[in-house]
Coordinates of C-alpha atoms in Angstrom, one line a residue:
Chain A
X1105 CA 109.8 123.6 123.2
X1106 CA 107.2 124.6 120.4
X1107 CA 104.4 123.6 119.3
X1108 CA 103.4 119.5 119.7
X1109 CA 103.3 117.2 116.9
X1110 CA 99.7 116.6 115.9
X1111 CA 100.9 112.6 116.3
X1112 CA 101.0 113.1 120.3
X1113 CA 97.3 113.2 120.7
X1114 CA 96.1 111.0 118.2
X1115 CA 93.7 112.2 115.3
X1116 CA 92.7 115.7 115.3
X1117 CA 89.0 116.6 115.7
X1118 CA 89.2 118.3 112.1
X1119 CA 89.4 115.1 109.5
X1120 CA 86.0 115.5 108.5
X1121 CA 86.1 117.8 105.7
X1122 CA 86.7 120.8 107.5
X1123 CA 83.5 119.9 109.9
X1124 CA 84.1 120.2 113.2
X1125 CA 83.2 116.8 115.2
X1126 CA 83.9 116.6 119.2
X1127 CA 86.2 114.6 120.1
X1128 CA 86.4 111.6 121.9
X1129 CA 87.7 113.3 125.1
X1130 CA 85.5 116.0 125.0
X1131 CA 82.3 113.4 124.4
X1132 CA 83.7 111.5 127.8
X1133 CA 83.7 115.2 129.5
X1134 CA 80.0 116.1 128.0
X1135 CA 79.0 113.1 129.7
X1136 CA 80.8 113.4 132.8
X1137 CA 79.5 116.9 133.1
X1138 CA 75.9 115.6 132.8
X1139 CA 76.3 113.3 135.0
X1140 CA 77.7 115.7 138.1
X1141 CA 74.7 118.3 136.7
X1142 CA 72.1 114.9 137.8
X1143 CA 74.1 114.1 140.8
X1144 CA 73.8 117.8 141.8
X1145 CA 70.2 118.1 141.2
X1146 CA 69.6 114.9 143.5
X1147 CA 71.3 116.5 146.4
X1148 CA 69.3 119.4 145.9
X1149 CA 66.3 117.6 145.7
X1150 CA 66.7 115.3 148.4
X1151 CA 68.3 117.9 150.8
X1152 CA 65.3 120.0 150.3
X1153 CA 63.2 117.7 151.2
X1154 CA 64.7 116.6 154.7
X1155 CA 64.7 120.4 155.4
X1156 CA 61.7 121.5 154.5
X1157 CA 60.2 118.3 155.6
X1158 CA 61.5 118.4 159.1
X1159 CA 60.6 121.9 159.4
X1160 CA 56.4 120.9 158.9
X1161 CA 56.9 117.9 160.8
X1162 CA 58.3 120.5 163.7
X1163 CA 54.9 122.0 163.0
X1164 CA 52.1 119.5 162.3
X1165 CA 53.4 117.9 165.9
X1166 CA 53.5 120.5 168.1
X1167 CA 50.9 120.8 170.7
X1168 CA 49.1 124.0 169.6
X1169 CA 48.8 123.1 166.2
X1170 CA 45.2 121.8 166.2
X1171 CA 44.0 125.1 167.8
X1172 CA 45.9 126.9 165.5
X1173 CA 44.9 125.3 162.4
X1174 CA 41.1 125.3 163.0
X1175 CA 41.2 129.2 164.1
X1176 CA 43.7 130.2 160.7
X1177 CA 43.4 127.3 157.9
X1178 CA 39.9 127.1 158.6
X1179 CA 39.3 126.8 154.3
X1180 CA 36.3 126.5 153.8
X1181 CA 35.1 129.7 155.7
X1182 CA 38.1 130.7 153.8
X1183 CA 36.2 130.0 150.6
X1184 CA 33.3 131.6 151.5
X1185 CA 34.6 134.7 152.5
X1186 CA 36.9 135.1 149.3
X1187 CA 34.8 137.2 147.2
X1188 CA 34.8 140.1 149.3
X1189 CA 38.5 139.8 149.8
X1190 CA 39.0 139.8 146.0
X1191 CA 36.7 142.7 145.7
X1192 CA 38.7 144.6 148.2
X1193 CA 41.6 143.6 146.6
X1194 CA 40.6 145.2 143.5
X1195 CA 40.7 148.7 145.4
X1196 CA 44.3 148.2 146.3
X1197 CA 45.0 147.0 142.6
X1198 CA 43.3 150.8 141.8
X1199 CA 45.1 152.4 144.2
X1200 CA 48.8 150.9 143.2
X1201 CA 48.1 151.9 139.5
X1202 CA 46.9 155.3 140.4
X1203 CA 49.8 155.7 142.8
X1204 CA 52.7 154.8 140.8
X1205 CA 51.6 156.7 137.7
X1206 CA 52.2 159.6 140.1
X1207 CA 55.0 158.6 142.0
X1208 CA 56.9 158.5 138.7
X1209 CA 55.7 161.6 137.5
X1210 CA 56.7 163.5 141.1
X1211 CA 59.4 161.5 141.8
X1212 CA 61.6 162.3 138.3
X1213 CA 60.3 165.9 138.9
X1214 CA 62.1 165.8 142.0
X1215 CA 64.6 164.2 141.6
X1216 CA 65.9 166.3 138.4
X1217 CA 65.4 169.3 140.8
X1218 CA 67.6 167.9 143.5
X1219 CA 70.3 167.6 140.9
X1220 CA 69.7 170.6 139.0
X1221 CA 72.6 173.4 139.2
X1222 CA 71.0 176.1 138.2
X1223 CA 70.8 179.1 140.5
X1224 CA 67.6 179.8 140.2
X1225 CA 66.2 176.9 140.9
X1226 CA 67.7 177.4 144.6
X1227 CA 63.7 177.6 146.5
X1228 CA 63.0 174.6 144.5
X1229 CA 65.7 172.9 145.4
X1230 CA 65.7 173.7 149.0
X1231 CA 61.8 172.5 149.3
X1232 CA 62.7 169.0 147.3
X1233 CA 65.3 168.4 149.8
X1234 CA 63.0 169.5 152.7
X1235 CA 60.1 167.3 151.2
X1236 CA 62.5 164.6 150.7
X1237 CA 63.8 164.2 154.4
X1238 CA 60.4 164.4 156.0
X1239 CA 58.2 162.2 154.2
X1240 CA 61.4 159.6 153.6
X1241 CA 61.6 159.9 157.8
X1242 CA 57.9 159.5 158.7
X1243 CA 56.3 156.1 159.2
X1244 CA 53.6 155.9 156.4
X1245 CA 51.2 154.9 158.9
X1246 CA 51.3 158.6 160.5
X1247 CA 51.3 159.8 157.4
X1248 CA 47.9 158.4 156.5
X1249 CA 46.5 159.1 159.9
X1250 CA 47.3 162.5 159.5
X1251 CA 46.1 163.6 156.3
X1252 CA 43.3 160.9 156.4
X1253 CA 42.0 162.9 159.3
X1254 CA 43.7 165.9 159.3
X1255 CA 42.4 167.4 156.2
X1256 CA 38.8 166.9 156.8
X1257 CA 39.2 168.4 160.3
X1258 CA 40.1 171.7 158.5
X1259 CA 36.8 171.9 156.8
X1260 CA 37.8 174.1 154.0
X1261 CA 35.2 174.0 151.3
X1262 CA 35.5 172.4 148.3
X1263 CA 38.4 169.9 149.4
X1264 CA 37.8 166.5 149.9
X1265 CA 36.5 163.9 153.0
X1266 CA 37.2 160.8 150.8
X1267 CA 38.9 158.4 152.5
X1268 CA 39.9 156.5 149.8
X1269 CA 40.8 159.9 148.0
X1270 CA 43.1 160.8 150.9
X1271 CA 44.7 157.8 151.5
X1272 CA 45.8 158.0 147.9
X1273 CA 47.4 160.9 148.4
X1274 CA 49.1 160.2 151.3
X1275 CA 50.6 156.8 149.9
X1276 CA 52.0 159.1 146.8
X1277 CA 53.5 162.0 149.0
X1278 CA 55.5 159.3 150.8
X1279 CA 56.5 157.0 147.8
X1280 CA 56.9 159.8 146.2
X1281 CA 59.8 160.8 148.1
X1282 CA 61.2 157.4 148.8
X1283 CA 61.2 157.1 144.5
X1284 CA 63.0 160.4 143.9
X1285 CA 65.8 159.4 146.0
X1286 CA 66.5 156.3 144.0
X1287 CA 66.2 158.0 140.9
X1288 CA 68.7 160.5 142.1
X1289 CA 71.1 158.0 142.8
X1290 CA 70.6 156.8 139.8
X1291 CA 71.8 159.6 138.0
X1292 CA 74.3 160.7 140.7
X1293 CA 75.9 157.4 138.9
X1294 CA 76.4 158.2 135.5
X1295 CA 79.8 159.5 135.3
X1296 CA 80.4 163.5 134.5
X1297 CA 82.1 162.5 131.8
X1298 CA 79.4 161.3 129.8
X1299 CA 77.3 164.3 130.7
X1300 CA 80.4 166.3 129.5
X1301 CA 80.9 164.4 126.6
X1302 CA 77.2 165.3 125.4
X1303 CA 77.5 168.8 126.3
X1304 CA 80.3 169.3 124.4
X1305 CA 78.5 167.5 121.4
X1306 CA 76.1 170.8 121.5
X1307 CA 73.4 169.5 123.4
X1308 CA 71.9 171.5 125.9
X1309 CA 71.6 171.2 129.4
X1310 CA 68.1 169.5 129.4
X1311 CA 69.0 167.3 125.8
X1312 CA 71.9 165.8 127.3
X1313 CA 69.6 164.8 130.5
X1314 CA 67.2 163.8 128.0
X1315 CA 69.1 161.9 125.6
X1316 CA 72.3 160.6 127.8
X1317 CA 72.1 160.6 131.4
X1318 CA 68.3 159.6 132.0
X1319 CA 68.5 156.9 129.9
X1320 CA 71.8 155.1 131.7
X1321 CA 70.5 156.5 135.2
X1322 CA 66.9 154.4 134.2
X1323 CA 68.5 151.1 133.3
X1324 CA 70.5 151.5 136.5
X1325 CA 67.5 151.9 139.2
X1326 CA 65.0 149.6 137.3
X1327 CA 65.4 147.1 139.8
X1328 CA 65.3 149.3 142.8
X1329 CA 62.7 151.2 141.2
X1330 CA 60.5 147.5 140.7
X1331 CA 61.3 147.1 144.4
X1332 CA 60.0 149.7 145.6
X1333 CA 56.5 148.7 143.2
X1334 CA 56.2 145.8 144.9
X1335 CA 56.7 147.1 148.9
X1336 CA 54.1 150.0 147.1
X1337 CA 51.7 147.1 146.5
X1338 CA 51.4 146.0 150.0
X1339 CA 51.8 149.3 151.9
X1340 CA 48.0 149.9 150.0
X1341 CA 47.3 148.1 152.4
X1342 CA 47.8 150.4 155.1
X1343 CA 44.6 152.9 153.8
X1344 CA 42.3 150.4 155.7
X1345 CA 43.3 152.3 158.9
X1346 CA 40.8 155.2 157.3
X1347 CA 38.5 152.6 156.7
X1348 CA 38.6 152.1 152.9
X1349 CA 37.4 148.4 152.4
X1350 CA 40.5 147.1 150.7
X1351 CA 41.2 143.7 150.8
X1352 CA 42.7 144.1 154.7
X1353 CA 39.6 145.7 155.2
X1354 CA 37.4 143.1 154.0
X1355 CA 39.5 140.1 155.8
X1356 CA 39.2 142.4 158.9
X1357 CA 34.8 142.5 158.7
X1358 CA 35.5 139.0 157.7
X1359 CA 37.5 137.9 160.8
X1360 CA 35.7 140.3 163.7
X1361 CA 32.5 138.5 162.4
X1362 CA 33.6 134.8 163.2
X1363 CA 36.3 135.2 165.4
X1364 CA 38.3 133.1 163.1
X1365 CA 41.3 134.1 160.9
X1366 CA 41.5 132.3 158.1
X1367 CA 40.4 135.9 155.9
X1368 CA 43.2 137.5 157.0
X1369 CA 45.9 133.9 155.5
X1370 CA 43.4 134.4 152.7
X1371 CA 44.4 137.9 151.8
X1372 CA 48.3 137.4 152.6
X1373 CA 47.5 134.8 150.1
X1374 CA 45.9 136.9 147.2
X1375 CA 49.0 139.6 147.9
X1376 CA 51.1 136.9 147.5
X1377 CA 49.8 136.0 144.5
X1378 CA 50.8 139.2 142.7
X1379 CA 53.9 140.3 144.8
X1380 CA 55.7 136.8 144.2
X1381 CA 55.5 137.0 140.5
X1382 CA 56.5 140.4 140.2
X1383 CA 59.5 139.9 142.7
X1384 CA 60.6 136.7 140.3
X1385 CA 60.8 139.6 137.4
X1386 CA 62.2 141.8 139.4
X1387 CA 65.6 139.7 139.8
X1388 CA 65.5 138.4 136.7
X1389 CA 65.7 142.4 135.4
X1390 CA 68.7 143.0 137.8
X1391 CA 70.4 139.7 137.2
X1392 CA 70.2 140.9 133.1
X1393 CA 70.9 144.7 133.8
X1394 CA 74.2 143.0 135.7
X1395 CA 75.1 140.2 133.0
X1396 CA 74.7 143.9 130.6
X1397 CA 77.5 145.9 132.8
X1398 CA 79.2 143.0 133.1
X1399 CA 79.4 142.7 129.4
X1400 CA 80.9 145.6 128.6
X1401 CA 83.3 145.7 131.2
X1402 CA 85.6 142.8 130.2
X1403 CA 87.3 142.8 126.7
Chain B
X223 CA 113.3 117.8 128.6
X224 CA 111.3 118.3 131.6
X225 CA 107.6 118.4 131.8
X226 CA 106.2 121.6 130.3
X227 CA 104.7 124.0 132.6
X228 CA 101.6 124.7 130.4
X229 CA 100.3 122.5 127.6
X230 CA 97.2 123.1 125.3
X231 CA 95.9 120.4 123.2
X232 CA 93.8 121.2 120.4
X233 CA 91.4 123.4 122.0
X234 CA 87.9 125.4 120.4
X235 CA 86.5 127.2 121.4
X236 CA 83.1 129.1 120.3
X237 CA 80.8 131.4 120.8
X238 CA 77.2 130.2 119.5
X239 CA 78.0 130.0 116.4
X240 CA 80.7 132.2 115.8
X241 CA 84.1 129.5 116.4
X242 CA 87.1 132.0 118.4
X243 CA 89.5 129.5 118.7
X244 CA 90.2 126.4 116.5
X245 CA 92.7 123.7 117.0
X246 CA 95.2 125.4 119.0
X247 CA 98.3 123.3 120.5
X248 CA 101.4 124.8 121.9
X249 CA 103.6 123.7 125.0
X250 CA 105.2 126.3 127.3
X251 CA 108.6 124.8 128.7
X252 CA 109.9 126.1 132.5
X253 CA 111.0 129.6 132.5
X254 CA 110.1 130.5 129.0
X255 CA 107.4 133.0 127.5
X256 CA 105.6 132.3 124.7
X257 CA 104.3 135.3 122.8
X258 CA 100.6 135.9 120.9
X259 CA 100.6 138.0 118.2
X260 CA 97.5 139.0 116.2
X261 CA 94.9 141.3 115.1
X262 CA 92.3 142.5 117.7
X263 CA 89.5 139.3 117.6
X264 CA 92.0 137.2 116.6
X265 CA 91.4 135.0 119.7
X266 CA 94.1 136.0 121.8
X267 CA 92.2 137.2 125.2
X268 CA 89.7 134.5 124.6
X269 CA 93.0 132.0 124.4
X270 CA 94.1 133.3 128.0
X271 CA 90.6 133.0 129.4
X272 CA 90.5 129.5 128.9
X273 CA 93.6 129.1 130.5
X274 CA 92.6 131.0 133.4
X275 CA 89.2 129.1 133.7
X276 CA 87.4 131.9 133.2
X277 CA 85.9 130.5 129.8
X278 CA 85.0 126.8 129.2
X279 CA 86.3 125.1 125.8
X280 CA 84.5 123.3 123.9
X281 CA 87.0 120.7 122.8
X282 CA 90.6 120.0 123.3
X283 CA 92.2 119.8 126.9
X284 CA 94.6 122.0 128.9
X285 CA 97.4 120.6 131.3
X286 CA 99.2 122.9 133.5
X287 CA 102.2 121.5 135.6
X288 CA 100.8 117.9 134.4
X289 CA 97.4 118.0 135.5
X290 CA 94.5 118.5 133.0
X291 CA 92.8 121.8 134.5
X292 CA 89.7 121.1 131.9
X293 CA 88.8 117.8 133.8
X294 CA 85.0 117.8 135.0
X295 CA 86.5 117.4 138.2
X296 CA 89.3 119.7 138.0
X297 CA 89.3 121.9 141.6
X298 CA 88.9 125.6 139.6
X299 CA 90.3 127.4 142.7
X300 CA 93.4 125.2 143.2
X301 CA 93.8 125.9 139.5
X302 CA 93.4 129.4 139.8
X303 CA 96.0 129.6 142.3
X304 CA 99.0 128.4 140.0
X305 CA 97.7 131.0 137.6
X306 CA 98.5 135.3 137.6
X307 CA 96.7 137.0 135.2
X308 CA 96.7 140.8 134.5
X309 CA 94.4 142.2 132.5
X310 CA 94.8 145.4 130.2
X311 CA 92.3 147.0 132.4
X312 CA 94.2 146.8 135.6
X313 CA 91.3 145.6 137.7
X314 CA 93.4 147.4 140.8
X315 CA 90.4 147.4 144.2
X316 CA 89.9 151.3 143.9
X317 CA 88.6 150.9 147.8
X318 CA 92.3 149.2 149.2
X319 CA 95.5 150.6 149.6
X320 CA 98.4 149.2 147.4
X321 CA 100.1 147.4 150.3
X322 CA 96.4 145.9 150.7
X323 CA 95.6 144.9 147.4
X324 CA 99.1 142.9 147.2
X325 CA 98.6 141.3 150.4
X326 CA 95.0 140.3 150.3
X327 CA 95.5 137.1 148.2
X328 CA 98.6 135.5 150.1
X329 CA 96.6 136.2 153.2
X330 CA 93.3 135.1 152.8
X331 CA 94.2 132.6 149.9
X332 CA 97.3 131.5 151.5
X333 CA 97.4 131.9 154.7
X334 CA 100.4 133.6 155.1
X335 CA 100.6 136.1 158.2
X336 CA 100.1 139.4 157.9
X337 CA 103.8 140.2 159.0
X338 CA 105.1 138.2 156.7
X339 CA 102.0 139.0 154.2
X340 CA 103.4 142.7 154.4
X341 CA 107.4 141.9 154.7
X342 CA 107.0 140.2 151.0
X343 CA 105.4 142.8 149.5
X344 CA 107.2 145.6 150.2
X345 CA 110.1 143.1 148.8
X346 CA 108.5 143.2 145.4
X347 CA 107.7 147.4 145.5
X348 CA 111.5 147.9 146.6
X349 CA 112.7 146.0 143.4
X350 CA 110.3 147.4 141.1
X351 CA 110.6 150.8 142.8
X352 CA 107.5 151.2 143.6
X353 CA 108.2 151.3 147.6
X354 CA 106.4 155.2 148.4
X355 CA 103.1 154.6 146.8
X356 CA 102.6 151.6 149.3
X357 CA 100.0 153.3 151.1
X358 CA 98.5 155.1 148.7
X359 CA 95.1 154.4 147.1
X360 CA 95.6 153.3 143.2
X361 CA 93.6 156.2 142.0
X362 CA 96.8 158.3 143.6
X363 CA 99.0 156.1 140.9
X364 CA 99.4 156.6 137.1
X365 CA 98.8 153.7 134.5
X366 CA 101.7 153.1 134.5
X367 CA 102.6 152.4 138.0
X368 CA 98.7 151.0 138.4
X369 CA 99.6 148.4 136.2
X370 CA 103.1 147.7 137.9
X371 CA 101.3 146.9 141.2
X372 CA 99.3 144.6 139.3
X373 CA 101.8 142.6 138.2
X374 CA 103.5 142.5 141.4
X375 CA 100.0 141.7 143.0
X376 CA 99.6 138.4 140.3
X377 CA 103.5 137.6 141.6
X378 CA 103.0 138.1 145.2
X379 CA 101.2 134.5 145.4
X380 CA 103.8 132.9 143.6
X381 CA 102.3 131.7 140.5
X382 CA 103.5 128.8 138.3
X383 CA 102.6 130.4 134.9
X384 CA 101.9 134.4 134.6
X385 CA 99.1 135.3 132.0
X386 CA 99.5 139.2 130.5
X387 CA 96.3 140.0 128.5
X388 CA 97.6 143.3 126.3
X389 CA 98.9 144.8 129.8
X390 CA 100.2 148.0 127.9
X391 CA 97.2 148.6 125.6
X392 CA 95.6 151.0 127.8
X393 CA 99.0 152.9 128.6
X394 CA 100.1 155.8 127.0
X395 CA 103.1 155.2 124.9
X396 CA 105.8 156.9 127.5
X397 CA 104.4 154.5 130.4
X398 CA 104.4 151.3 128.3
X399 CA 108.2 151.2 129.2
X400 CA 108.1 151.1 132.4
X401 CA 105.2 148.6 132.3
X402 CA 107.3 146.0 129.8
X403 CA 111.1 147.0 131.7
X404 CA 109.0 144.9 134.6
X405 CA 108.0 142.1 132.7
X406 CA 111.3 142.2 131.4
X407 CA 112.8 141.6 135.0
X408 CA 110.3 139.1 135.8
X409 CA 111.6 137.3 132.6
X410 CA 115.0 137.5 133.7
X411 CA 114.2 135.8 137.3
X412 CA 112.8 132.9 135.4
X413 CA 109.0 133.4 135.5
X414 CA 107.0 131.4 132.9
X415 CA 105.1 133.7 130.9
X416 CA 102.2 133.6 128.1
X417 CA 101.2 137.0 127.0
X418 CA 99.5 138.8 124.1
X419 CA 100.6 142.0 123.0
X420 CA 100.4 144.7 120.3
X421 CA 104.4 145.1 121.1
X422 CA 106.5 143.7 118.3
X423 CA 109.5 145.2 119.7
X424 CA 108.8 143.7 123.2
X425 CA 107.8 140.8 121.7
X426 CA 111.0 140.1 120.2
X427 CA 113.0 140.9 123.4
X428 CA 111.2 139.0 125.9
X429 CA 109.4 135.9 123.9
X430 CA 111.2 132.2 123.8
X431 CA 108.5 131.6 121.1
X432 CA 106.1 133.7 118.8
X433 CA 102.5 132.4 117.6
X434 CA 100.8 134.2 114.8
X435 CA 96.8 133.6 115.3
X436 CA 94.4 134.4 113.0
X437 CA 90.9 134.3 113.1
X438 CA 91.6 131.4 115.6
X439 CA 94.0 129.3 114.5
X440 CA 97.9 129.3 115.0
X441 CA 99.3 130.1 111.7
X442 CA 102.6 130.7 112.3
X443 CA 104.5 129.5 115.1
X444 CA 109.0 130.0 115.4
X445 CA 111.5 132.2 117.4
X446 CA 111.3 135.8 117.6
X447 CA 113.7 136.1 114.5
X448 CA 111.7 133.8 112.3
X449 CA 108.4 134.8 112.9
X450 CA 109.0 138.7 113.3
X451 CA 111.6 139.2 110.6
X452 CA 111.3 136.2 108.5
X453 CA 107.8 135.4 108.8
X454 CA 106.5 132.4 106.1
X455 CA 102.6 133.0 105.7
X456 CA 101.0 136.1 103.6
X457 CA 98.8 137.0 106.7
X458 CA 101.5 137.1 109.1
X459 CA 103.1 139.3 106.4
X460 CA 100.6 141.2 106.1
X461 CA 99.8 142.0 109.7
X462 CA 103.3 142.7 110.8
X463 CA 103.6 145.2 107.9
X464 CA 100.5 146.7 109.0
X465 CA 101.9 147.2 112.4
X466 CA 105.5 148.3 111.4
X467 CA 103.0 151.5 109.4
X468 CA 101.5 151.9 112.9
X469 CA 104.8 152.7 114.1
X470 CA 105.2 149.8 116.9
X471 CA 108.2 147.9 115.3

C-alpha cells in the first residue's frame, strides 16, 4: 500500500535540473500515436477514393450520360454566358444585404414583443403572434406571387409596381418571421434567474434585456441565426418568378435561348460559391459557441 | 500482496503552459480508498480525469487492474467500464426517471435484461433507502438524494475502482451526511475508492491513505492519523489549519 518507490520505474523524468524532459515511455507513445494518426489518414484517404470513385464511374458509364453531359456541362456555352449570370447574381447579393439588415431589425422587434409581459403591450403582442404564424406557415413562393402582383393590382397612388422592390419586401415579411422565432427561442433560453438576478441588481426592465439576457440569447442563436443567412441567400432566388433578372433569371434567358442547361449548373455553381463558405463558418461558430458552454460546464 | 487495483506512475500533466499535475505516483491496493486532499486548483479533479480517460497525460502511465489504460492502443470504452465516476455536479439525465437512469448503463452497456436490469436496481435504492423516489424524475429529488442515485447509478455496473470528484461540494451542509453515510457503506462492502474532498472529517473515517497535493505534486502522502493530525510539511500545515478555521474538521 502507499505510494511506489521512485526505484520501481527507473529514473524519474525530473533529473534535469528541474526541466521537464518526456520520458522514454511517453516518446514510444508520441510516436505510436503519430503513427495510428498516418495510418488513420490513409484509410480515410483511400476509402474516399473507392467511394467517391465508384460513385462517378456509376455515372460516367451509364447510358444517358453523353446526352446528359452535352445538354448540362456544355462549358464553354457555359463561359460565354457567365457574365450575365454574375451580373444577375449581383442583384441577389443586393437583395440579401438589404434583406437581412431588415430582418434583424423586424425580427428582434418582434421577438422582444412576443416576450414582453407588459399589459399594455397586449395588441402588440397578439399581432406579432398572428404575423408570426402566417408568414412562418406560407410557402414564400405565394408569398411573392401575391404581393408581387397583388399590390400593383390595387393601384393605389403613390405605392410602388417595382418588382424588384416588392419581391424585397416580400422576402423580409417571411424571414422576418422565420428570424423572430429563433431569436425568441433564444431568449426563452436564458434562465429566469439571470434575468432575476439583474433586476434585483436595479436594472430595469429594458437594462437587464439590454445588458444580460440579449447578450447570452445572441451567442446562443448565432448559428441558427447564420443558417437561416445562408437558406436567405438562396431563396433570393425565388424573386425571378416577378421577373427580376437575378442570376436564376439570367440562367433562365440563357437556357430558353439554346435549349441547353449548362446556365442554370453555372448559377448553382456561383451560389455555391458563396453559400459553401459561409456554411464552413457557420459550423465552425457553433462548434466554438459549444466547446464555450461546454467550458464552463465541467469544473 | 496482490496486484493493486489502480497504479499511477509518474504522471503530468499540463495545460499549455501552465503544468496541473507533476510527477504523481501512488498505488491503490483491493478494497482500499485513497484520499486527495488540497486546495481548489491543486490538481485534484484534473488527477481523476486522467484516470477516467477523460483528459490525456502528458507523461507518466496509468495501470488499472494490470493493464496500462494510457497505451495508444488502450480500448477507452472497456476502460471506462471498470471505472464510476461522480461528479460534484451530479450529471443526473433531467429527461429519465431514477429507475431509468440506473438502468440505462447495465442495459445498453452490458447487456443485462431489463428484468433483471430493474431487479438490481431497486436492490441498491432499498439499501440506500432510496426505494419511493424510483420513479420520480431527479428534479423531484434533493441534492442530497440526487447525488445518492448517482452513486448508486456509477455502482449499478459494477465498477472495479469508484472515482468521487468533491461529490458533497455542491450540497448543503445538512445533506453532505447523507451523501458521505453512503460512501461510507460502499466502503464497508469493500469498494475500491479514490476521491477528493473538502471533508477532513470524512476523510479521516473513510480513507486507507491521505495525499496532500499542491500545486500538482504529492507532498505529503501517510494514514489518516499522520497526515491529518501529524502532518510533516509547512503547506500541509498550513492548509489543514486553514480548513479547521473554515469549520470542516
Amino acid at each position: 500500500m502507499g505510494r511506489p518507490s521512485e526505484s520501481h520505474f527507473g529514473a524519474a523524468p525530473y533529473d534535469f535540473g528541474g526541466k521537464w524532459v518526456p520520458s522514454e515511455l511517453e516518446i514510444t507513445r508520441r510516436a505510436a500515436r503519430k503513427a495510428r494518426n498516418i495510418r488513420n489518414s490513409i484509410i480515410a484517404v483511400v476509402s474516399s477514393i473507392v467511394v467517391i470513385g465508384g460513385l462517378a464511374l456509376i455515372a460516367v458509364t451509364s447510358p444517358g450520360w453523353k446526352s446528359l453531359s452535352d445538354t448540362f456541362f456544355a462549358w464553354a456555352y457555359g463561359v460565354e454566358v457567365l457574365p450575365k449570370i454574375i451580373l444577375g447574381f449581383g442583384t441577389n447579393v443586393t437583395l440579401t444585404l438589404i434583406a437581412s439588415t431588415c430582418v434583424a431589425i423586424l425580427g428582434l422587434s418582434i421577438a422582444l414583443i412576443r416576450t414582453s409581459r407588459s399589459p399594455a403591450l397586449a395588441p402588440f403582442r397578439i399581432l406579432a403572434t398572428l404575423y408570426v404564424d402566417i408568414f412562418r406557415g406560407i410557402p414564400m413562393l405565394l408569398v411573392i406571387l401575391l404581393i408581387g402582383f397583388g399590390i400593383p393590382a390595387l393601384r393605389i397612388q403613390g405605392l410602388t409596381n417595382n418588382v424588384l422592390v416588392l419581391g424585397t419586401i416580400a422576402v423580409i415579411i417571411t424571414y422576418t418571421a422565420y428570424v423572430a422565432e429563433v431569436i425568441r427561442s433564444g431568449i426563452l433560453t436564458i434562465h429566469p434567474s439571470q434575468r432575476a438576478a439583474a433586476r434585483s441588481l436595479g436594472l430595469s426592465h429594458f437594462q437587464s434585456l439590454r445588458y444580460v439576457v440579449l447578450p447570452q440569447a445572441f451567442r446562443r442563436v448565432t448559428p441558427p441565426l447564420l443558417n437561416d443567412l445562408v437558406a436567405l441567400i438562396k431563396d433570393t432566388g425565388l424573386v425571378s418568378i416577378l421577373g427580376v433578372t437575378d442570376a436564376v433569371r439570367a440562367a433562365q434567358i440563357a437556357s430558353s435561348r439554346s435549349f441547353n442547361y449548362t446556365p442554370y449548373v453555372m448559377a448553382a455553381i456561383i451560389f455555391l460559391l458563396v453559400t459553401i463558405p459561409l456554411t464552413r463558418f457557420t459550423d465552425r461558430t457553433l462548434r466554438r459557441s459549444i466547446e464555450r458552454q461546454n467550458a464552463t460546464g465541467v469544473a | 500482496m496482490s496486484q493493486p487495483v489502480l497504479e499511477v506512475k509518474q504522471v503530468r500533466k499540463s495545460y499549455g503552459s501552465e503544468v496541473v499535475l507533476e510527477d504523481i505516483s501512488f498505488s491503490v491496493p483491493v478494497h482500499t480508498a485513497t484520499v486527495f486532499i488540497g486546495s481548489s486548483g491543486s490538481g485534484k479533479s484534473t488527477l481523476l480525469r486522467c484516470i477516467n480517460l477523460l483528459d490525456q497525460i502528458d507523461d507518466g502511465s496509468i495501470v488499472l487492474d494490470g493493464e496500462d489504460i494510457t497505451a495508444v492502443d488502450a480500448d477507452v470504452d472497456k476502460v471506462r467500464r471498470k471505472l464510476g465516476i461522480v461528479f460534484q455536479s451530479f450529471n443526473l439525465f433531467p429527461h429519465m426517471k431514477v429507475i431509468d437512469n440506473i438502468t440505462l448503463a447495465p442495459m445498453k452497456v452490458q447487456g443485462i435484461s431489463k428484468e433483471l436490469a430493474r431487479e438490481n436496481a431497486y436492490k441498491l435504492l432499498d439499501r440506500f433507502g432510496l426505494h419511493d423516489k424510483a420513479e420520480n424524475y431527479p428534479d423531484r429529488l434533493s441534492g442530497g438524494q440526487q447525488q445518492r442515485v448517482a452513486i448508486i447509478r456509477s455502482i449499478a455496473v459494477a465498477p472495479r475502482l469508484l472515482l468521487l470528484d468533491e461529490i458533497t461540494s455542491a450540497l448543503d451542509p445538512v445533506l453532505v451526511n447523507e451523501v458521505l453515510s453512503t460512501v461510507r457503506d460502499l466502503k464497508i462492502e469493500g469498494m475500491t475508492m479514490v476521491l477528493a474532498t473538502h471533508e477532513m472529517g470524512f476523510a479521516k473515517q473513510v480513507a486507507d491513505e491521505v495525499c496532500f497535493l499542491h500545486q500538482g505534486k504529492i507532498l505529503e502522502w501517510g494514514t489518516p492519523a499522520q497526515i491529518l493530525e501529524a502532518p510533516q510539511q509547512a503547506e500541509t500545515k498550513e492548509f489543514l489549519k486553514r480548513v479547521h478555521e473554515a469549520g470542516r474538521l
